[in-house]
Every structure is written in C-alpha cells, then in structure tokens.
Short mmCIF file of C-alpha atoms and ligand atoms in Angstrom, two decimals:
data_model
loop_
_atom_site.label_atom_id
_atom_site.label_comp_id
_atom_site.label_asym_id
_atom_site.label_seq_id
_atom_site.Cartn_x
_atom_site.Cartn_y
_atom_site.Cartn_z
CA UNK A 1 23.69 -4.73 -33.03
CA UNK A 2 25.39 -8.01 -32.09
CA UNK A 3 25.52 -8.68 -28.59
CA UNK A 4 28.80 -8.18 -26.72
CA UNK A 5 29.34 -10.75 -24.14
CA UNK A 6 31.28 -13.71 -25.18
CA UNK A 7 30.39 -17.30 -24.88
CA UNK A 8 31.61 -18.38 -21.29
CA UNK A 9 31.75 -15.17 -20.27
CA UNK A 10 29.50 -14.62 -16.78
CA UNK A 11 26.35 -13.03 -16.84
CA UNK A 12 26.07 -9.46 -15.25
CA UNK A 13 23.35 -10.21 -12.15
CA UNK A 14 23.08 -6.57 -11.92
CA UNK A 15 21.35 -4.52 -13.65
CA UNK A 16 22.51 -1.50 -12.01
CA UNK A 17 24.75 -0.67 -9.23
CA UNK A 18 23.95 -0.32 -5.80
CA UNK A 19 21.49 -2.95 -3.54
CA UNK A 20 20.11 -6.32 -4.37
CA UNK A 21 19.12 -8.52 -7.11
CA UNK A 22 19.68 -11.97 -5.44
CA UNK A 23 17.44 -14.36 -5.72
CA UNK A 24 14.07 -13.94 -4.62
CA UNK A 25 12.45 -15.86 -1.55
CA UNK A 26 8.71 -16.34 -1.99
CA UNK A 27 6.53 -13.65 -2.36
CA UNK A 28 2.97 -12.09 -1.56
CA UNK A 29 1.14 -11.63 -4.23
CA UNK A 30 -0.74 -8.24 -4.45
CA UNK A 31 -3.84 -7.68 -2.58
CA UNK A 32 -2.54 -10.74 -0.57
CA UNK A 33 -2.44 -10.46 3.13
CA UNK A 34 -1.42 -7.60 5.96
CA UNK A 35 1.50 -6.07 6.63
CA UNK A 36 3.64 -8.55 8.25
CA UNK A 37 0.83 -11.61 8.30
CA UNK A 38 0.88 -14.60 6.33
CA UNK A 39 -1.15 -14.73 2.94
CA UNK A 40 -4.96 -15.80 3.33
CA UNK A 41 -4.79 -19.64 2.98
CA UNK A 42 -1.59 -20.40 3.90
CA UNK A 43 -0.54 -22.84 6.76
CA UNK A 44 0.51 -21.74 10.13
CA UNK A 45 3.94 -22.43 11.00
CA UNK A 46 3.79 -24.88 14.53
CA UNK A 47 5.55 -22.67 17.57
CA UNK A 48 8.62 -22.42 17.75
CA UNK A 49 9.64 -23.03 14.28
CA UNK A 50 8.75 -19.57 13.48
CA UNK A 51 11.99 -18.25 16.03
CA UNK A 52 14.71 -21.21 14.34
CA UNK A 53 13.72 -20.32 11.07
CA UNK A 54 14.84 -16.49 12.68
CA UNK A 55 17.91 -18.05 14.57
CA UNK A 56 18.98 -19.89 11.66
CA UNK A 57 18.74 -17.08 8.98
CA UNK A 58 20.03 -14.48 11.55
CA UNK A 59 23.44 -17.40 12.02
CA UNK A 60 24.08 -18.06 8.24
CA UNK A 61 24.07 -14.15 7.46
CA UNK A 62 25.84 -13.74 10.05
CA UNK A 63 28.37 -15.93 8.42
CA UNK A 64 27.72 -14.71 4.75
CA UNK A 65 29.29 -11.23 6.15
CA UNK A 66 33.09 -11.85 6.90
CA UNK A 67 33.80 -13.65 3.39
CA UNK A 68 31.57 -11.30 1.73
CA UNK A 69 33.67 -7.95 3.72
CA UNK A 70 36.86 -10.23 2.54
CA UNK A 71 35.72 -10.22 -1.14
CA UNK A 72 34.66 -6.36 -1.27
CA UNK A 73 37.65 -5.57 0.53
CA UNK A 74 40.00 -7.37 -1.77
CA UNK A 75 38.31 -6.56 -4.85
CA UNK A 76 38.35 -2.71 -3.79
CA UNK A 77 41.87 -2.77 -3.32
CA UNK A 78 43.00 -4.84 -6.78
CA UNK A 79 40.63 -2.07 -8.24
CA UNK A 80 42.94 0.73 -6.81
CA UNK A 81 45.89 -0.87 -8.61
CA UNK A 82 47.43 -2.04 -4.95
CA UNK A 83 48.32 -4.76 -6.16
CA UNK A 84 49.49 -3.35 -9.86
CA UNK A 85 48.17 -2.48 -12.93
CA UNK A 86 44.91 -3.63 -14.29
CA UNK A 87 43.88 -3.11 -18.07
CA UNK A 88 40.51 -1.55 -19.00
CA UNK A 89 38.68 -5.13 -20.01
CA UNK A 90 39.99 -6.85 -16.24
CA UNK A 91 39.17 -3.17 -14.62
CA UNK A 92 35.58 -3.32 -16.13
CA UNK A 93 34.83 -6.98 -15.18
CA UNK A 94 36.18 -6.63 -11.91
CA UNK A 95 33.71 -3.38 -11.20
CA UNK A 96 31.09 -6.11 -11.93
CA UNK A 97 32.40 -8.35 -9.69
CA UNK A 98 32.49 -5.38 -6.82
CA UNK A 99 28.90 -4.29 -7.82
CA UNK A 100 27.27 -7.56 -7.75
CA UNK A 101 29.12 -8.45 -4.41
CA UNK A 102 27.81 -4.79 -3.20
CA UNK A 103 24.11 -6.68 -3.97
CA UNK A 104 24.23 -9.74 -2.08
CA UNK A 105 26.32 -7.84 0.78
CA UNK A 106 22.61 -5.75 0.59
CA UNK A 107 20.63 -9.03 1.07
CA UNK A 108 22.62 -10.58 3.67
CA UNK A 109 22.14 -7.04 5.49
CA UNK A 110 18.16 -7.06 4.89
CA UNK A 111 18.44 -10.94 5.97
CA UNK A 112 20.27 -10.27 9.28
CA UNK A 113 18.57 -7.30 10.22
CA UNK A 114 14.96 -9.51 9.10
CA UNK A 115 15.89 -12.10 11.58
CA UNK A 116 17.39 -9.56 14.40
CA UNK A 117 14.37 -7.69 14.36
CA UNK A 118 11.62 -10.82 14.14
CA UNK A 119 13.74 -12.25 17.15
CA UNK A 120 13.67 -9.00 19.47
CA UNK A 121 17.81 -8.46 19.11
CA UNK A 122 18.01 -5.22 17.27
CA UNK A 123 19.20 -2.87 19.93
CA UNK A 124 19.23 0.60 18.95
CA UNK A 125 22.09 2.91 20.29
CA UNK A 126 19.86 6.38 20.53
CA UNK A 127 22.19 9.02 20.20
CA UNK A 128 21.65 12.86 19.12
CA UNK A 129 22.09 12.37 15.40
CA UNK A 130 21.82 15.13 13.08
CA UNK A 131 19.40 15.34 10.40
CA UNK A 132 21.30 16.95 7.60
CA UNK A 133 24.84 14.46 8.46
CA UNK A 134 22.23 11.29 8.30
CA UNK A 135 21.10 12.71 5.01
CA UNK A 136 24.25 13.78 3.23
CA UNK A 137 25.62 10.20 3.97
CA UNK A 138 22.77 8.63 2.81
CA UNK A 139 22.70 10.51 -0.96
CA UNK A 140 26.44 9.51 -0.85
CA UNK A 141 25.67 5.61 -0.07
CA UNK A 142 22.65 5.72 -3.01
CA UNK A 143 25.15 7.75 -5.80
CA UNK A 144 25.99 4.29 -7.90
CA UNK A 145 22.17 4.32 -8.53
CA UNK A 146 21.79 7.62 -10.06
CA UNK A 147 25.04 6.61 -12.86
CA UNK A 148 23.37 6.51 -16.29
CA UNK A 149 19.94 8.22 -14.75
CA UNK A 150 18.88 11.08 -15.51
CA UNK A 151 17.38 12.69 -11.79
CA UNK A 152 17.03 15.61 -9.83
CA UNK A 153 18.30 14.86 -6.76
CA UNK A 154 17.66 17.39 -3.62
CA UNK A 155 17.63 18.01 -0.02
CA UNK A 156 15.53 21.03 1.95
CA UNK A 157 17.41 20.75 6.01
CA UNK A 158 16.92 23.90 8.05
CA UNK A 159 20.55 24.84 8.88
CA UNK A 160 18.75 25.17 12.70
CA UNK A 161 17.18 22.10 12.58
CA UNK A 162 17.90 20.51 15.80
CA UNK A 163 19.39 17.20 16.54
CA UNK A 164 16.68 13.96 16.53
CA UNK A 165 17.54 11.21 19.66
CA UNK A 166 18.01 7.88 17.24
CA UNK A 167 19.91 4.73 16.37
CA UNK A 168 21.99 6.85 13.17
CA UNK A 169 22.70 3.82 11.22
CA UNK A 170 19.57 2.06 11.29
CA UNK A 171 18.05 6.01 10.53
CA UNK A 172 20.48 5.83 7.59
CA UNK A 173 19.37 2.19 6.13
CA UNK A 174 15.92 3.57 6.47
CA UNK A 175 16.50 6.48 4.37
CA UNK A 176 18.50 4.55 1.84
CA UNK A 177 15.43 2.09 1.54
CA UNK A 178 13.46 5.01 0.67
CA UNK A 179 15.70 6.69 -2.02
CA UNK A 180 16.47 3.48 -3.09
CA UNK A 181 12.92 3.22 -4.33
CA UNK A 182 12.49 6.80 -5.30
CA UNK A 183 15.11 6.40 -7.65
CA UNK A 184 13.67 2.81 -8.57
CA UNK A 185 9.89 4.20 -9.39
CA UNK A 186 11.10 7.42 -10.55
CA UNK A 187 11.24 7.68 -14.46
CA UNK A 188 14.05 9.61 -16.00
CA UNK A 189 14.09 13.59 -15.57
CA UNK A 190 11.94 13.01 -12.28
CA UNK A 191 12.28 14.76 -9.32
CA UNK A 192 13.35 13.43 -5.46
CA UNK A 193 13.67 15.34 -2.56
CA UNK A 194 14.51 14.83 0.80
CA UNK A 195 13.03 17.33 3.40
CA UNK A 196 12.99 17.80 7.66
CA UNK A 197 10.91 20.06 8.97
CA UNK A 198 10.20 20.57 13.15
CA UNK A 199 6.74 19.59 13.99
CA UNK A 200 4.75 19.53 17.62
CA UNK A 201 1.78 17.08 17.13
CA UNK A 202 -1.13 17.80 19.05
CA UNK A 203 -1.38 17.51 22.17
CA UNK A 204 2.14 16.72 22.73
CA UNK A 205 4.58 18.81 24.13
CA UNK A 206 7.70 17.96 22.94
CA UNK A 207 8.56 18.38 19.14
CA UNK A 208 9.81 15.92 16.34
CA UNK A 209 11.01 16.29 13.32
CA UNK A 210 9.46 15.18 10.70
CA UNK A 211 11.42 13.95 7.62
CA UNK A 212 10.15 12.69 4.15
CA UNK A 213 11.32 11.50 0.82
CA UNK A 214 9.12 12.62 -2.01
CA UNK A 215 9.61 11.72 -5.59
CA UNK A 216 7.53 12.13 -9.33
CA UNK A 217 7.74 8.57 -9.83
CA UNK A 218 4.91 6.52 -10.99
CA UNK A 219 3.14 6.41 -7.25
CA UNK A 220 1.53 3.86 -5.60
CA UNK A 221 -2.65 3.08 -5.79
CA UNK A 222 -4.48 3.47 -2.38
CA UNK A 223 -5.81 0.12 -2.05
CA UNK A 224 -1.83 -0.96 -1.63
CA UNK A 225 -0.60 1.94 0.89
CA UNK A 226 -0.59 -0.72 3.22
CA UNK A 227 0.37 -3.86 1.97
CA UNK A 228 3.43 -2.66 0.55
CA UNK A 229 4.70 -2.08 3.93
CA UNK A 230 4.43 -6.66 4.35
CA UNK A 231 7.26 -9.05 4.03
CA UNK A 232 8.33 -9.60 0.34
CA UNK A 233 5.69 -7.34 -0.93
CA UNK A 234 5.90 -6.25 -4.19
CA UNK A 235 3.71 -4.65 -6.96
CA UNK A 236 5.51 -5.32 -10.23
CA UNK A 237 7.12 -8.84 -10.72
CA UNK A 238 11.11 -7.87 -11.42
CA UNK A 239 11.08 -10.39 -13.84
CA UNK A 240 10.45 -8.84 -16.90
CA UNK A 241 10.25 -5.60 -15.44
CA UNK A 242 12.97 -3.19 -14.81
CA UNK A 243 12.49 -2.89 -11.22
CA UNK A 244 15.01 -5.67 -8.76
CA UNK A 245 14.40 -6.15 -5.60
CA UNK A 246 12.92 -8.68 -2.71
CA UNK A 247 10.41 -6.79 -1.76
CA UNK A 248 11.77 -6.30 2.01
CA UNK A 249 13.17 -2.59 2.41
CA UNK A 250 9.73 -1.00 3.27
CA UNK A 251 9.04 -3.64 5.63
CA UNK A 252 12.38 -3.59 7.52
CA UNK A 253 12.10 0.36 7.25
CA UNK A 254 8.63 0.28 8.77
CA UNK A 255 10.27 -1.99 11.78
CA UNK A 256 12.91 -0.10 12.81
CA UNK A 257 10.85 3.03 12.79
CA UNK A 258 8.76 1.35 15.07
CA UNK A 259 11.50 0.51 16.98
CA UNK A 260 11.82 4.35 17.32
CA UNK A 261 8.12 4.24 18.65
CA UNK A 262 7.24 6.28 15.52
CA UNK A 263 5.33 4.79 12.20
CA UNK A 264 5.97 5.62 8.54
CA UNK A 265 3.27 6.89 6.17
CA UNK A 266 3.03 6.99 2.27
CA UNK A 267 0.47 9.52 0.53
CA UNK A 268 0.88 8.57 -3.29
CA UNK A 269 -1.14 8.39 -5.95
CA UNK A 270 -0.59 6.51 -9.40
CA UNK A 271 1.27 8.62 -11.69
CA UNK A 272 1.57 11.43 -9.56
CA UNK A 273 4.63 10.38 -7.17
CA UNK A 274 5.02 9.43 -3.42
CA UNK A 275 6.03 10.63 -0.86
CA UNK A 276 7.22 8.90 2.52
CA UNK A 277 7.41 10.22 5.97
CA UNK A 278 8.42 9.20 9.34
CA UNK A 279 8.86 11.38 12.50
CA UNK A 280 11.81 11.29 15.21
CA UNK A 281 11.79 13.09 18.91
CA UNK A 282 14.33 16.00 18.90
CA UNK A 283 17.19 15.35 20.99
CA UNK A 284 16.98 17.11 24.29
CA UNK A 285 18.89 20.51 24.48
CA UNK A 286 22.18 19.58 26.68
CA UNK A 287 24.20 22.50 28.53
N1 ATP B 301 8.60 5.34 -4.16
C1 ATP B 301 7.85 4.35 -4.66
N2 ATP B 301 7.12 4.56 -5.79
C2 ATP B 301 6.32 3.58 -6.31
N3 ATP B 301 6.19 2.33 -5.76
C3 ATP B 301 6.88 2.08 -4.64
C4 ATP B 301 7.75 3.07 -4.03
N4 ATP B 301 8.29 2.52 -2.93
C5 ATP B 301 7.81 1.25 -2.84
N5 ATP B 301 6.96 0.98 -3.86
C6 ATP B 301 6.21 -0.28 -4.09
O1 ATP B 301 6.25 -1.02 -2.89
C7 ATP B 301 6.90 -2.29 -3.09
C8 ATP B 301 7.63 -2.70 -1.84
O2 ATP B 301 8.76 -1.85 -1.63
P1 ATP B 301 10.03 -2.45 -0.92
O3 ATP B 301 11.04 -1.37 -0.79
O4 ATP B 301 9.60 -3.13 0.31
O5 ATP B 301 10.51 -3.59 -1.91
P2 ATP B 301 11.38 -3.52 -3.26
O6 ATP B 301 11.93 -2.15 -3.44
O7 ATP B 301 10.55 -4.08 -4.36
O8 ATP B 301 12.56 -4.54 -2.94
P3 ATP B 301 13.77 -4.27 -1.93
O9 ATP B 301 13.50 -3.01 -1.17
O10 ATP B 301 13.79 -5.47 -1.04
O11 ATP B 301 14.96 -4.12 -2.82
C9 ATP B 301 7.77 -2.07 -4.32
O12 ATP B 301 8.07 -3.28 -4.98
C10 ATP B 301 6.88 -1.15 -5.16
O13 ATP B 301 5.86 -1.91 -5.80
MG1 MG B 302 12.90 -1.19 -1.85
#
C-alpha cells in the first residue's frame, strides 16, 4: 500500500508514545567497559572538565524545561479544544506534536537528573511513601506505551504492606525506567508484573521491602547483567531495530537507588524474561 505521509509533511520521531527517541549521544558498545567507567582505550578526561561538562549539561536542561513545560502545556490545552475546535487531520498531527515533545521532555529529564546526580546535587526528600500509590501512578505514567500492544499488565501489593522511607518521585522514575523496558523487551501477549513483598535480610533487624518488575520478554544474557547497568549502554542498536532509547534509564535507576543506600539486581536469562529488584527500608511505625 502507498505510503501516507505527504511530501513536506514532518516525519513522526516517535515511534510510539511515551519516553525518548532523541538523538543519541555516544555509546558503549557491548562487552565494552564497567558500569559507569569509560570504555577500555579511551582517553581520560583532564580534572575538572569531567564536573563542567556536568555543570553545563545540568544548566542547558535546566533551560530546555520551561519552553519545553510551555509547549506541552499549550499543546495540551489546543488539544482540549480551549481554544476551539480542531478537525480530526490538525487533532491527529497535533497528538504527534504532544507525543514527540513528551520524548525530548524524557531526555532533558534523564539529562538533568545525569548531571545532578554525577555532580552530588540530587537531594532526596525521604518521606513514608506507599508502595501500592508509587505503583498505581507509575502504570498510569507508562499507559501511552501499552496503546496498540498487546500485554498483560499486573500488580501483586499486600493491602498491609507497610509504608517504605524514600524520595517518591525519584522511586517513581525508577519504576517507570523499569516498565518502560519491560514493555520495550516484552513481545506481544507477554506478561509484566509488578510485585512488593516485606523482607528482613540476614542479620539485620529492621525489614525492607522488596519490590520487582518481572516480565516474559526476551531477557538479558549473563555476561551483560552488569554492563547494562553503564552510561549509554545498550544491547541492540535502535537503528534498525524496534527498540528507542539512549541507553541511560538503568543507569540513572541504579544511581538513585544507591542514593537510597540500596542496589538493584537483574536475574534474566535470554528468552526467558527478567526480572528487576531493588529493596527500600520500611518507614518507621509513627504513633
Ligand atoms: N527488561 C529488559 N529485557 C531485556 N533487555 C533489557 C531489559 N531492560 C534493559 N535491557 C537491556 O539493557 C539495556 C540498557 O537499558 P536502559 O534502560 O539503560 O537503556 P534503554 O532502555 O536502551 O534506553 P533508555 O532507558 O535511555 O530509553 C537495554 O538497551 C537493553 O539492551
Ligand atoms: Mg530503558
């Protein structure tokens, strides 16, 4: 069938709603360096440089946000009809323009919070946060994703499942990292599921809840369980391949959960799903 889009008319960025699918900042190439090192070969970086490269990135997203707020925040509103009535053709292109606005706002995020982190700024406000809100609002924040897929998605919370002491939004752009790749690496008619469970490691006292993303998708091979947790670490190349991305959610996931003094762990094997997991401290009883 002949192909739709007119001459002139802009290209659709996106391929599906939802995060990212900017342009891509150099990459590590499979089996190429640590988590969070430099590949094997390349140059160091002389001191300082390292912390204005950080400054500057952390300044110019910082500066990519209020036009980018302005543009979703317009957009939204013409696309309510608040400012009249739009036909289906200008309603249609205009979703595009919200969705691929919706991706960049998602790399100027990952950029900021990149930059925050490798410069020591990301303050976390710990608060009792509960496990099932954090995970409701989440699935809500990843639904454009799941249009046009075909997925079962769950969540297992204890209704008693106590309160975990955390920083709820960065908890929440961790989770969303995760589903966003579940649904990502999860064919069609797959499975994901989001569980929390109470735990009390041994030898510790106090409990923690352990949480964890699972999914059927087409899993991960051991030799990469932990370089996929570097800096623009990828597996496939998007080009060509259905999968967008940067190749920083894992590694910005990884951060702030060790921001929480806690670590995230994959088991997956290839073809047989992953799943993710990452504990919290409860939040201390209070009356
Ligand atoms: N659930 C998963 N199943 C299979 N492979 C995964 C899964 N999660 C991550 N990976 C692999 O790890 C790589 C790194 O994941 P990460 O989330 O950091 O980057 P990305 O999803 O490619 O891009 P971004 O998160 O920046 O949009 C992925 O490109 C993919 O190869
Ligand atoms: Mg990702």
């Amino acid at each position: 069938m002949a192909s739709t889009r007119r001459t002139g008319e802009p290209h659709d960025a996106g391929k599906r709603p939802g995060r990212r699918s900017a342009a891509k900042p150099a990459r590590v190439s499979p089996g190429g360096g640590r988590p969070g090192e430099s590949p094997p070969g390349a140059q160091s970086t002389p001191p300082g440089v390292d912390r204005l490269q950080s400054e500057f990135l952390a300044n110019i997203s910082h500066e990519f946000r209020t036009p980018m707020n302005s543009i979703l925040g317009y957009t939204k509103m013409l696309l309510k009809g608040s400012y009249g009535y739009l036909n289906e053709q200008q309603q249609k292109n205009l979703r595009k323009v919200y969705e691929n606005a919706q991706h960049l706002m998602g790399l100027i995020d990952d950029l900021l919070n990149l930059s925050n982190l490798e410069l020591g700024r990301m303050a976390l406000q710990m608060v009792p946060v509960s496990v099932k809100k954090v995970t409701l609002s989440s699935l809500v924040s990843v639904e454009p994703l799941l249009v046009d897929r075909v997925l079962e998605v769950e969540h297992a919370i204890p209704p008693d499942l106590c309160p975990v002491l955390a920083d709820e939004v960065r908890i929440k752009e961790v989770l969303i990292n995760l589903l966003n790749n579940a649904i990502k690496f999860t064919p069609d008619h797959g499975r994901i599921m989001i569980e929390a469970a109470m735990v009390t490691p041994p030898g510790e006292d106090a409990g923690k809840v352990e949480i964890l993303v699972r999914d059927s998708g087409i899993g991960i091979p051991p030799e990469h369980h932990k370089t996929i947790f570097g800096q623009f670490f990828q597996l496939y190349e998007p080009e060509g391949s259905d999968y967008q991305g940067v190749g920083l959610g894992l590694y910005i996931s990884r951060k702030l959960i060790e921001l929480h003094g806690g670590s995230i762990l994959v088991q997956s094997e290839p073809g047989r799903g992953s799943t993710f997991s990452f504990r919290l401290p409860a939040a201390p009883a209070t009356g």
